[in-house]
Short mmCIF file of C-alpha atoms and ligand atoms in Angstrom, two decimals:
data_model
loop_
_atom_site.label_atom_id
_atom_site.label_comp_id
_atom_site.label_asym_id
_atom_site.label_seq_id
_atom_site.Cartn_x
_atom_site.Cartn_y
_atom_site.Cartn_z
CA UNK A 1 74.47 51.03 96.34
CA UNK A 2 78.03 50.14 98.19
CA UNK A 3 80.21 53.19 97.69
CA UNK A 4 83.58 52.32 94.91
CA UNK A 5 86.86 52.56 96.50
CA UNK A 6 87.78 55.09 93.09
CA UNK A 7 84.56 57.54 94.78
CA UNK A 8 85.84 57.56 98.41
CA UNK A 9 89.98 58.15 97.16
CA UNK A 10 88.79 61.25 95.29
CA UNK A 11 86.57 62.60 97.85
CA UNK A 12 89.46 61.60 100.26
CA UNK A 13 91.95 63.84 98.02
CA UNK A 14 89.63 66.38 96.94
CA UNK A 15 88.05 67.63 100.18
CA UNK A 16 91.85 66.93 102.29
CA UNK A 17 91.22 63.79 104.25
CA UNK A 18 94.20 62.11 102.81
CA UNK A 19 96.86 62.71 99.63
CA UNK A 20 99.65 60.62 98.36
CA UNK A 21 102.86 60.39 100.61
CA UNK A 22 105.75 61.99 98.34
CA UNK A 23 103.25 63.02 95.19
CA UNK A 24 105.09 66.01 93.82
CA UNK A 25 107.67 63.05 93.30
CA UNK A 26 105.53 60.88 91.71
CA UNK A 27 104.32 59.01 95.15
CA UNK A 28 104.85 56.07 96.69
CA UNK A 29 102.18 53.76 97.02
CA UNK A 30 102.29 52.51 100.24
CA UNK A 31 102.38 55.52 102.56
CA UNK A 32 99.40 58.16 102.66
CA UNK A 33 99.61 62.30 104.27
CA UNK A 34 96.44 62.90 106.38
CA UNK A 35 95.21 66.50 105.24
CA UNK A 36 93.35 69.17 107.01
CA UNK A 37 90.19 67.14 107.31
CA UNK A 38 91.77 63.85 107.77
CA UNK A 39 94.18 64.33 110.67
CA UNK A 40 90.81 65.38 112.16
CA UNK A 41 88.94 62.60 111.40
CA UNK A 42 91.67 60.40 112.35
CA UNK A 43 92.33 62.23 115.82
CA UNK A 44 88.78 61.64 116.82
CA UNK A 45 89.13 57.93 116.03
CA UNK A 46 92.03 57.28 118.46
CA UNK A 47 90.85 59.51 121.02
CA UNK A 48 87.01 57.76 121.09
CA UNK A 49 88.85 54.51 121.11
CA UNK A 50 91.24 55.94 123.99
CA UNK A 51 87.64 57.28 125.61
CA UNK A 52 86.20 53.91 125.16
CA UNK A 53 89.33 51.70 126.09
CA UNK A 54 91.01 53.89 129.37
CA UNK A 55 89.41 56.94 130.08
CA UNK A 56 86.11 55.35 131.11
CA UNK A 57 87.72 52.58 132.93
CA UNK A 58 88.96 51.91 136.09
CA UNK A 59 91.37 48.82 134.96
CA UNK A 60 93.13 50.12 131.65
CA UNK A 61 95.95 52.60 132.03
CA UNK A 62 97.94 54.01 129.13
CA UNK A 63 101.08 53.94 127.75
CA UNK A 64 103.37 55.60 125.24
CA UNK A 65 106.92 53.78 124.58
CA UNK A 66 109.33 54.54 122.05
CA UNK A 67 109.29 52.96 118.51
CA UNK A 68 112.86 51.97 118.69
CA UNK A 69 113.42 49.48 121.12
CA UNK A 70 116.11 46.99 121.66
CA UNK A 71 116.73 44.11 118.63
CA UNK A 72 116.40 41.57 121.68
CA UNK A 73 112.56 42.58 122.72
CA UNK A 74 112.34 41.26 118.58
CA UNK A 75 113.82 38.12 119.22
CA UNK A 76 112.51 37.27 122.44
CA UNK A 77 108.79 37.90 120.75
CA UNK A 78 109.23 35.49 117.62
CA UNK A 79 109.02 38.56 115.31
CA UNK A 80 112.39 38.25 114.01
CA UNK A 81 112.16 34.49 113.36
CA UNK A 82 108.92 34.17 112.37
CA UNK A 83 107.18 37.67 111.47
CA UNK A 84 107.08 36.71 107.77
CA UNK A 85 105.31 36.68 105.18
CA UNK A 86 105.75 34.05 101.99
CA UNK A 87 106.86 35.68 99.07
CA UNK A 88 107.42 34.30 94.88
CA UNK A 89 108.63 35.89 92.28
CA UNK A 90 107.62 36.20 88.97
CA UNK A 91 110.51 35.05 86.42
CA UNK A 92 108.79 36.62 83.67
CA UNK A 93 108.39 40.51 85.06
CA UNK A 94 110.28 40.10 88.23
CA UNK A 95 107.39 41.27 90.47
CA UNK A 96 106.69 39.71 93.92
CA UNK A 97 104.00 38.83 95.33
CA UNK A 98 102.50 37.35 98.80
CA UNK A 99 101.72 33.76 98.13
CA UNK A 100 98.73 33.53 100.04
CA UNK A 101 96.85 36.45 98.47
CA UNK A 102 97.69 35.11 95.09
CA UNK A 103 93.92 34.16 93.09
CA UNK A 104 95.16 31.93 90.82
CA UNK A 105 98.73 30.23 92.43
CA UNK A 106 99.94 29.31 88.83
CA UNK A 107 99.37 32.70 87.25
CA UNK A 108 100.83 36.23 87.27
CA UNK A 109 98.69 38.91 88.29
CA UNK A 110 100.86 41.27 86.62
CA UNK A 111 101.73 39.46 83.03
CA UNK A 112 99.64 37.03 82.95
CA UNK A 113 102.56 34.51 82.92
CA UNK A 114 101.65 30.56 83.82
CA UNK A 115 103.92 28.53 85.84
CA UNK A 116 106.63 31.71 86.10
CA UNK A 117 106.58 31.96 89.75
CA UNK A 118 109.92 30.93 91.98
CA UNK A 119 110.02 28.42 95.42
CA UNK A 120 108.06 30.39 98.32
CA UNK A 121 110.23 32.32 100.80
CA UNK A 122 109.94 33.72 104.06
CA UNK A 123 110.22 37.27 103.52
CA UNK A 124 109.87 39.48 106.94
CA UNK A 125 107.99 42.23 107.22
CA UNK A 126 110.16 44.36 110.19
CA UNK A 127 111.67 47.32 108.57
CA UNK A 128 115.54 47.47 109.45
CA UNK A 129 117.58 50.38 110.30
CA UNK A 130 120.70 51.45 112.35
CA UNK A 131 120.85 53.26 115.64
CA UNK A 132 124.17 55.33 115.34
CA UNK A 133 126.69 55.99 112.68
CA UNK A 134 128.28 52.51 111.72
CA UNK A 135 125.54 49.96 110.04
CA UNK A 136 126.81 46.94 111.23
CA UNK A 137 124.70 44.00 112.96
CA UNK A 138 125.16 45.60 116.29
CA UNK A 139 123.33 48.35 115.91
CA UNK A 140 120.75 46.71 114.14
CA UNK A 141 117.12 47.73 115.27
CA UNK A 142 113.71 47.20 113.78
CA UNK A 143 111.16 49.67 113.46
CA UNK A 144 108.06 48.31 115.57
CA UNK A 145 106.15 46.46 113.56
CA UNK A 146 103.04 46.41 116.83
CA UNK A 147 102.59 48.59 119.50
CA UNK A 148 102.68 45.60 121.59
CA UNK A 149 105.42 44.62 122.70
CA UNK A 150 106.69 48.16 124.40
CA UNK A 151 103.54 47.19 126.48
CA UNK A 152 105.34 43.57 127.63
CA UNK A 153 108.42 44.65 127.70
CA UNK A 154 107.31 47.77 130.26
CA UNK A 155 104.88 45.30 132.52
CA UNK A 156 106.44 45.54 135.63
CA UNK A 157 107.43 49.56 135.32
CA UNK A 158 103.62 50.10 134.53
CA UNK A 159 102.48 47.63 137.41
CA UNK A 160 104.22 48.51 139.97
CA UNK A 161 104.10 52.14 139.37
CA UNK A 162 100.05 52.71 139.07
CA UNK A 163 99.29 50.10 141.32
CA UNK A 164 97.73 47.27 139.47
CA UNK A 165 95.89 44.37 140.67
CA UNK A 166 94.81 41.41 137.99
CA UNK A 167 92.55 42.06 136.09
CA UNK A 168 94.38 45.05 134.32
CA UNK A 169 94.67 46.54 130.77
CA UNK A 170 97.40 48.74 129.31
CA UNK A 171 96.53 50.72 126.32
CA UNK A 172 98.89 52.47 123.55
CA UNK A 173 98.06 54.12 119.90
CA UNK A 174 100.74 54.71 118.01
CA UNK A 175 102.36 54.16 114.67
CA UNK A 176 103.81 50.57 113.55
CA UNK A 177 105.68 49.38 110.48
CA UNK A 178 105.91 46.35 108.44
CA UNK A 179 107.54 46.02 105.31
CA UNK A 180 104.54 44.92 103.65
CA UNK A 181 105.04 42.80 100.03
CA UNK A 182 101.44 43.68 98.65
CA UNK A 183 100.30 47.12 100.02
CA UNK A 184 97.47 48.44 98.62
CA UNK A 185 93.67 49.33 98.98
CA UNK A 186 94.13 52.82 99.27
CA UNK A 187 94.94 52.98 103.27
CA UNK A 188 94.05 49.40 104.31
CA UNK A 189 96.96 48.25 104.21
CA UNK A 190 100.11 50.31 104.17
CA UNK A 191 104.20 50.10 105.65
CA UNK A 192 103.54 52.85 107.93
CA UNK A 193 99.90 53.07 109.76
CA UNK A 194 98.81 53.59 113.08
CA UNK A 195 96.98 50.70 115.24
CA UNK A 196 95.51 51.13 118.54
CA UNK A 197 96.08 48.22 120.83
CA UNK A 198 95.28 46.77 124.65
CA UNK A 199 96.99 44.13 126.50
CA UNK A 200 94.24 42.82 129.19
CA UNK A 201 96.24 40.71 131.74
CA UNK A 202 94.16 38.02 133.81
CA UNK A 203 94.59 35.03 135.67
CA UNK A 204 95.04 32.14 133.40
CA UNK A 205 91.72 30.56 133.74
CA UNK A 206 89.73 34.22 133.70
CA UNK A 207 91.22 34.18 129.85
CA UNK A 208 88.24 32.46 127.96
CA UNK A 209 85.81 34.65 129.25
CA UNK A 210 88.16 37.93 129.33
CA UNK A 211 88.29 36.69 125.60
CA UNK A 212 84.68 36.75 125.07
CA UNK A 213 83.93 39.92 126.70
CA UNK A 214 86.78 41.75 124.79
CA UNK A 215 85.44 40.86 121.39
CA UNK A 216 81.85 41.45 122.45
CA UNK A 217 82.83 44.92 123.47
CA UNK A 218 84.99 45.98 121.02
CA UNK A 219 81.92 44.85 118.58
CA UNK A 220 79.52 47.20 120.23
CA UNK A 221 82.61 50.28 120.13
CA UNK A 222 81.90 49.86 116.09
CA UNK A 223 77.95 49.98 116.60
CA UNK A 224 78.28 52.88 119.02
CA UNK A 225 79.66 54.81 116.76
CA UNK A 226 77.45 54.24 113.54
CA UNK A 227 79.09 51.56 111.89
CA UNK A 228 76.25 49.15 110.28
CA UNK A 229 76.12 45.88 111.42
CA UNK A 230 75.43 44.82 108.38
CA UNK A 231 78.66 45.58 107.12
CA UNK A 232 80.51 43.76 109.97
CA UNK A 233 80.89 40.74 110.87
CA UNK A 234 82.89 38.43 113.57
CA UNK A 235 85.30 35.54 112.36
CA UNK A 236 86.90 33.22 114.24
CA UNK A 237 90.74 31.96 112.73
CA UNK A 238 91.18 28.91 111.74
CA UNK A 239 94.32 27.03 113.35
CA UNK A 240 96.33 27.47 110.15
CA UNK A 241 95.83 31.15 110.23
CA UNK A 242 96.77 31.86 113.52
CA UNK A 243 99.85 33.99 114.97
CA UNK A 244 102.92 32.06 116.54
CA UNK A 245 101.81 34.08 119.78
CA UNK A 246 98.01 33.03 119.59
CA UNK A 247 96.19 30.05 121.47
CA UNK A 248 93.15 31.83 119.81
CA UNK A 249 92.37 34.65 117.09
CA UNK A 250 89.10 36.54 116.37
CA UNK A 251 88.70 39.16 113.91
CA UNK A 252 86.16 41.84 113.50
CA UNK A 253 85.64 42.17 109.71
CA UNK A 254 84.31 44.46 107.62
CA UNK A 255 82.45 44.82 104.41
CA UNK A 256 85.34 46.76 102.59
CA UNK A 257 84.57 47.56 98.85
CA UNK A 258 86.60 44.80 97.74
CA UNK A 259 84.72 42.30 100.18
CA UNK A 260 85.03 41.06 104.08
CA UNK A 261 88.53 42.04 105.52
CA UNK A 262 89.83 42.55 108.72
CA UNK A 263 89.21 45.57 110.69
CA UNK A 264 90.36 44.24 114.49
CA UNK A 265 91.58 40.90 115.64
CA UNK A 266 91.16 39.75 119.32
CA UNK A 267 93.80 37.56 120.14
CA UNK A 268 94.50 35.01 123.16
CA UNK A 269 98.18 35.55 123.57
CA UNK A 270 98.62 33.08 126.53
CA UNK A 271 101.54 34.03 129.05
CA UNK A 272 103.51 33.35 125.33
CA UNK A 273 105.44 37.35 125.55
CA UNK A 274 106.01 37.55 129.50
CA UNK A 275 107.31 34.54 129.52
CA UNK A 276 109.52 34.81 126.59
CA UNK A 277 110.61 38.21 127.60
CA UNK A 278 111.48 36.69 130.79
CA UNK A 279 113.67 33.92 129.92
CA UNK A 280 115.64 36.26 127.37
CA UNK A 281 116.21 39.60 129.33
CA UNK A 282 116.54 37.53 132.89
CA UNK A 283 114.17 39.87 134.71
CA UNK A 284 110.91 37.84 136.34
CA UNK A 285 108.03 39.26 134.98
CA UNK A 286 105.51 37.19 136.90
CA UNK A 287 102.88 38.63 139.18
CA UNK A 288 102.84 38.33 142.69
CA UNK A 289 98.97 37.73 144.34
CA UNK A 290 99.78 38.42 147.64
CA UNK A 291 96.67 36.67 149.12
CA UNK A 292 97.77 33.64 147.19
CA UNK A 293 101.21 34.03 148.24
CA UNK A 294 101.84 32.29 144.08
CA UNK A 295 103.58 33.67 141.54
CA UNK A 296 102.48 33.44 138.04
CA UNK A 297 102.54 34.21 134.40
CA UNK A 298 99.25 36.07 133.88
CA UNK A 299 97.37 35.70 130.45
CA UNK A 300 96.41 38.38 127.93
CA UNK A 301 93.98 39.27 125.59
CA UNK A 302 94.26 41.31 123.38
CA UNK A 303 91.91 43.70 121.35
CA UNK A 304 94.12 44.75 117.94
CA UNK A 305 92.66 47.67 116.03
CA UNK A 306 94.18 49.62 113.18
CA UNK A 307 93.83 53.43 113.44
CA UNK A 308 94.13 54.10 109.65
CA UNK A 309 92.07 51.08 108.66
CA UNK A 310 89.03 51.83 111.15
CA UNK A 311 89.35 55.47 110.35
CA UNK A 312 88.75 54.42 106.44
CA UNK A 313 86.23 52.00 107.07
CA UNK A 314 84.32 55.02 108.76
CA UNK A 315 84.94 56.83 105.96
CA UNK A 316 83.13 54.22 103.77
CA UNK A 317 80.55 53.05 106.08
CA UNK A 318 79.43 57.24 105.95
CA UNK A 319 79.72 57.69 102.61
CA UNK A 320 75.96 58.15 100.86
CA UNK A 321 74.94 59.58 97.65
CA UNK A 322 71.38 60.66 96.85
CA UNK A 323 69.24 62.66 95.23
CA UNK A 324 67.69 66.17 96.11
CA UNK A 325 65.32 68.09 94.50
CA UNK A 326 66.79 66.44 91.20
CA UNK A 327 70.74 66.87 92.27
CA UNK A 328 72.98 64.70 94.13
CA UNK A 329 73.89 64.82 97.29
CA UNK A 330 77.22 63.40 98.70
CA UNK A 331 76.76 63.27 102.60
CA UNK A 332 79.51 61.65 105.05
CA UNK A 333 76.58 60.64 107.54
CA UNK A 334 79.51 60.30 110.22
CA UNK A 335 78.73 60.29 113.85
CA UNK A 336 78.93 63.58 115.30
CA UNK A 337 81.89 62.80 117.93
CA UNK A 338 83.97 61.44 114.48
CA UNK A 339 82.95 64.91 112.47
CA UNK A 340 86.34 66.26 112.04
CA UNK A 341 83.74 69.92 112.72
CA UNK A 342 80.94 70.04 114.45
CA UNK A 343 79.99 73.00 112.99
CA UNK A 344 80.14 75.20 110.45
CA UNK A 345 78.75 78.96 110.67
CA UNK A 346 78.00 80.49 107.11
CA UNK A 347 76.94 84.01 107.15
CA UNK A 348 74.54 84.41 103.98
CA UNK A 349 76.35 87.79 102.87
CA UNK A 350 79.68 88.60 102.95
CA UNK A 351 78.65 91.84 104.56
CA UNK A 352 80.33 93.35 107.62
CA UNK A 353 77.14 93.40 109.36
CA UNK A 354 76.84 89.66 108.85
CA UNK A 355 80.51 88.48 109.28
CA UNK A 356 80.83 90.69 112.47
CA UNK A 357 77.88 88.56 114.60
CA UNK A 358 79.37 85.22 112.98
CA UNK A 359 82.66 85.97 114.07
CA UNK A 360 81.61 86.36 117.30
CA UNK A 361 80.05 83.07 117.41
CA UNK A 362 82.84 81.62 116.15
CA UNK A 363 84.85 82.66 119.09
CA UNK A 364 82.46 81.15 121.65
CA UNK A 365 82.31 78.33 119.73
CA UNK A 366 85.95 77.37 119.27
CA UNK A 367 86.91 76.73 122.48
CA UNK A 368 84.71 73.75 122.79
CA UNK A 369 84.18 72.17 118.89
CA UNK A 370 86.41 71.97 115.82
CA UNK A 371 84.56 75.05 113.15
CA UNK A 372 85.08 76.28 110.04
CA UNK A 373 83.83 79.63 109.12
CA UNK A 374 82.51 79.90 105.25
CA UNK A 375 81.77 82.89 102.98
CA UNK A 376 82.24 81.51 99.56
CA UNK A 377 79.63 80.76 97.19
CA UNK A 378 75.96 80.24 97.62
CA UNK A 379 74.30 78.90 100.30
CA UNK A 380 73.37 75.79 98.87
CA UNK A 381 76.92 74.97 97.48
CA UNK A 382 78.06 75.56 100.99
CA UNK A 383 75.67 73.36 102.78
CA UNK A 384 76.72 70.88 100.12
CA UNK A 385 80.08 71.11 100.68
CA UNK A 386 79.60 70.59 104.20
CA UNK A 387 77.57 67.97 103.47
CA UNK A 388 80.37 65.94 101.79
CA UNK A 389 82.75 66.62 104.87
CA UNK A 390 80.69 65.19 107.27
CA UNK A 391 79.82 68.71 109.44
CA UNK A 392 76.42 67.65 111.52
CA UNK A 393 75.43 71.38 111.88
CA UNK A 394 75.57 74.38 109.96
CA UNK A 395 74.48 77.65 111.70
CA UNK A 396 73.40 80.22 108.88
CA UNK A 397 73.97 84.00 110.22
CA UNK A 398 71.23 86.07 108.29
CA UNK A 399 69.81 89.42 108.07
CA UNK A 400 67.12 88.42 110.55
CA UNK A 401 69.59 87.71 112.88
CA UNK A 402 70.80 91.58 113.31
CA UNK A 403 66.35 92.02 114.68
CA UNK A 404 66.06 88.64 116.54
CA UNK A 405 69.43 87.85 117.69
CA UNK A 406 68.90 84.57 117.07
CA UNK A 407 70.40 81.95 114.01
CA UNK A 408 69.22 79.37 111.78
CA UNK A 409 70.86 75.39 112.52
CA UNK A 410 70.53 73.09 109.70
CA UNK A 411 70.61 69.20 110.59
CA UNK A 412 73.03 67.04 108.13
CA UNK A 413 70.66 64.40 108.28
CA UNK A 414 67.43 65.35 107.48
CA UNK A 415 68.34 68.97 106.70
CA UNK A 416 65.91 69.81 108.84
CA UNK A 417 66.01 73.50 110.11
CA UNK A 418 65.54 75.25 113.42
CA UNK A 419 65.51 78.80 114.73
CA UNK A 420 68.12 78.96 117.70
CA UNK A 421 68.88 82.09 120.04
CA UNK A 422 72.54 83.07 119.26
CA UNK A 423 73.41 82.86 123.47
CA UNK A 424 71.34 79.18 123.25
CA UNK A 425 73.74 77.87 120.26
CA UNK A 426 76.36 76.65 122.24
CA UNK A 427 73.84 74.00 125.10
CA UNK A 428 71.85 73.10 121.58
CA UNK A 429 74.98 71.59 119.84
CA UNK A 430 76.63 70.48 122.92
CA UNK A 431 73.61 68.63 123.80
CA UNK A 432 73.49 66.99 120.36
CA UNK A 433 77.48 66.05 120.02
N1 LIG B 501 99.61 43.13 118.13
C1 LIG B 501 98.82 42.31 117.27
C2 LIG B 501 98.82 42.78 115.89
O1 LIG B 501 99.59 43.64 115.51
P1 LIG B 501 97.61 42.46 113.60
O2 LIG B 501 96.33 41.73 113.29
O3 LIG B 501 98.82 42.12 112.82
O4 LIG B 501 97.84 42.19 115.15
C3 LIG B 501 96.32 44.61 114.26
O5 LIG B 501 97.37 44.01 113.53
C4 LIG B 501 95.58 45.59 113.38
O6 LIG B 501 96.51 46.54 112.84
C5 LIG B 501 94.91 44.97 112.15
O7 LIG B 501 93.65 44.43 112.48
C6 LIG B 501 94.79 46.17 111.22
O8 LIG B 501 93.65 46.94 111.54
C7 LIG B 501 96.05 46.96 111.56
N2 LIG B 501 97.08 46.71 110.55
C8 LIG B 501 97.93 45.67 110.49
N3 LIG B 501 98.74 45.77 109.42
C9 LIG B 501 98.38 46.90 108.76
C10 LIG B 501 98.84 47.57 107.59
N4 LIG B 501 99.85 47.10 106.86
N5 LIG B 501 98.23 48.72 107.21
C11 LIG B 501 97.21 49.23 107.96
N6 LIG B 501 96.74 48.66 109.08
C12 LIG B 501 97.32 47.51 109.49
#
């Protein structure tokens, strides 16, 4: 049965993957706190897709550039002219809403009110704030609403400095903005999230097939991690949908609670940013091929992921309940390199002469895996528990352990068991994560 967005927000809140920004105040509904468990979960995310995208590549460097940049990298890029979204109000209750999410285009989602809505407007999504003491239009600066751009604007620096030849990537997670008029889904779609992006540059005519590859590959990053295929899907834009940068737009969907949505779009920006950034800031951007002795714009593709949204579509894609022995069991069937643990060691008695080999364990064990320790409640309420959080192992410490020096590891899975040698714990999980 496909898991209810209401199920996944309370295990979310109950077990500490994510609470309300600001909720002692009330909250605010379109920023989210990522708890113990969560920051975890999240973490593992962006560094499998920073495994994936630079780490096991030898044409993708990284890059970390500041969120405030100048207002001019804004206009050169189309964002402040264009980065909008269109916006009516309702005369009846006053709210607003994005015109092109709207079911019914006559009627008020809110009061129900026909024919209430005002003209469409362009309403932009960049967040505005003021670098400095006096908030005039000088010191007017956006907050980023895409990582991308501190990658265009730092081409050359990150070029010339690691030594690229075409073809090249440069990679960056970090957190954007946008001012959005409809938050809302729980995390999908928030004003402050974190995406995860790569600008591939290529010779112009490589960029149909760079294109291909990227969205083939980013595809099998979702599989390789457990995602269903089932519950994604690819879909190309149509022409009306897509960007002002884009000669071409894919976007990796998937199955969210509420129906297809977009997880990852793969875009064909053309030479559109170096070029603009370019003409505006006076500096050549071009590459050089030397054996060509040409100068040229290169092309980019680029794969678009959001952090927080890929994170939470994990986070639904593991979610399972079923039934054991005649009670339910809530598993997180994540993969084992997304577990925010790996592992968590229960002693079955809360005596010394239990805790003391556990703790020992632990140790070891920490330097190399994310653990939790647990002594509360029974031993079936703690499995369960770590169950629901996703944990892939759980090493029970029992009396038998004090005679054989060896413990018992418990599968997530299939709960399977198997009797482990305390000094062989360590090559049997690290074989298995
Ligand atoms: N640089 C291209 C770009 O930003 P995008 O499709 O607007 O493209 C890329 O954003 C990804 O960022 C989206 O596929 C989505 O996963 C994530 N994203 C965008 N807006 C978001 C929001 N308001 N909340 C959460 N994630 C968002």
């Amino acid at each position: 049965m496909p898991v209810s967005l209401e199920s996944i927000a309370a295990l979310a809140k109950n077990r500490g993957f994510v609470f309300q920004s600001s909720e002692i105040y009330g909250g605010i509904r379109s920023a989210y706190d990522y708890g113990p468990l969560g920051v975890e979960l999240l973490k593992n995310v962006k560094d499998e897709w920073w495994r994936a995208m630079v780490q096991e590549r030898d044409d993708v460097v990284g890059l970390d550039s500041a969120i405030l940049q100048a207002r001019q990298v804004w206009r050169a890029s189309g964002h402040e002219a264009v980065f909008t979204d269109p916006l009516v109000e309702c005369r009846n209750c006053n709210q607003r809403f994005r015109v092109d999410k709207l079911e019914d285009a006559n009627t008020c989602p809110n009061c129900g009110a026909t024919n209430s809505f005002t003209e469409a407007r362009a309403f932009n999504l960049m967040f505005r704030t003021h670098t400095g003491p006096v908030e005039d239009d000088d010191n007017l600066v956006y907050l980023r609403p895409e990582t991308a751009q501190g990658i265009f604007i730092n081409f050359d620096n990150v070029r010339r400095t690691a030594r690229l030849k075409l073809p090249f990537g440069v990679a960056q997670v970090g957190k954007s903005f946008r001012n959005e008029i409809t938050p809302g889904q729980f995390v999908f779609r928030t004003r402050e999230f974190e995406q995860m992006e790569m600008e591939y540059f290529c010779r112009p005519q490589d960029a149909p097939a760079q294109f291909e590859y990227w969205v083939k590959t980013r595809h099998e990053w979702y599989l390789g991690l457990g995602m269903s295929s089932e519950n994604l899907r690819i879909r190309p834009h149509d022409a009306d949908e897509l960007s002002h940068y884009s000669a071409s737009t894919v976007d990796i969907e998937y199955a969210f609670p509420w129906g297809w949505d977009e997880l990852e779009g793969i875009a064909n920006r053309t030479d559109f940013d170096l070029r603009q950034h370019s003409e505006a800031s006076g500096v050549d951007l071009r590459y050089f091929d030397q054996e060509a002795n040409e100068r040229f714009y290169p092309y980019v593709i680029e794969p678009a992921a959001g952090a927080t949204r890929t994170t939470f579509a994990f986070l639904i894609d593991s979610y399972h309940e079923e039934e054991v022995r005649g009670e339910k069991r809530v598993v997180l069937s994540l993969h084992p390199r997304l577990a925010p643990y790996k592992v968590a060691i229960l002693p079955l008695s809360k005596k010394a002469e239990l805790i003391e080999p556990a703790e020992r364990l632990a140790t070891e064990l920490r330097r190399h895996f994310m653990l939790e320790v647990d002594l509360t409640q029974s031993i079936g309420r703690r499995y369960r528990r770590q169950d629901e959080i996703g944990t892939p192992f759980c090493v029970t410490v029992d009396f038998e352990t004090l005679e054989d020096q060896a413990v018992t590891i418990r599968h997530r899975d299939s709960m399977e068991q198997d009797r482990v040698a305390m000094s062989g714990v360590y090559e049997f999980l690290a074989k298995r994560l």
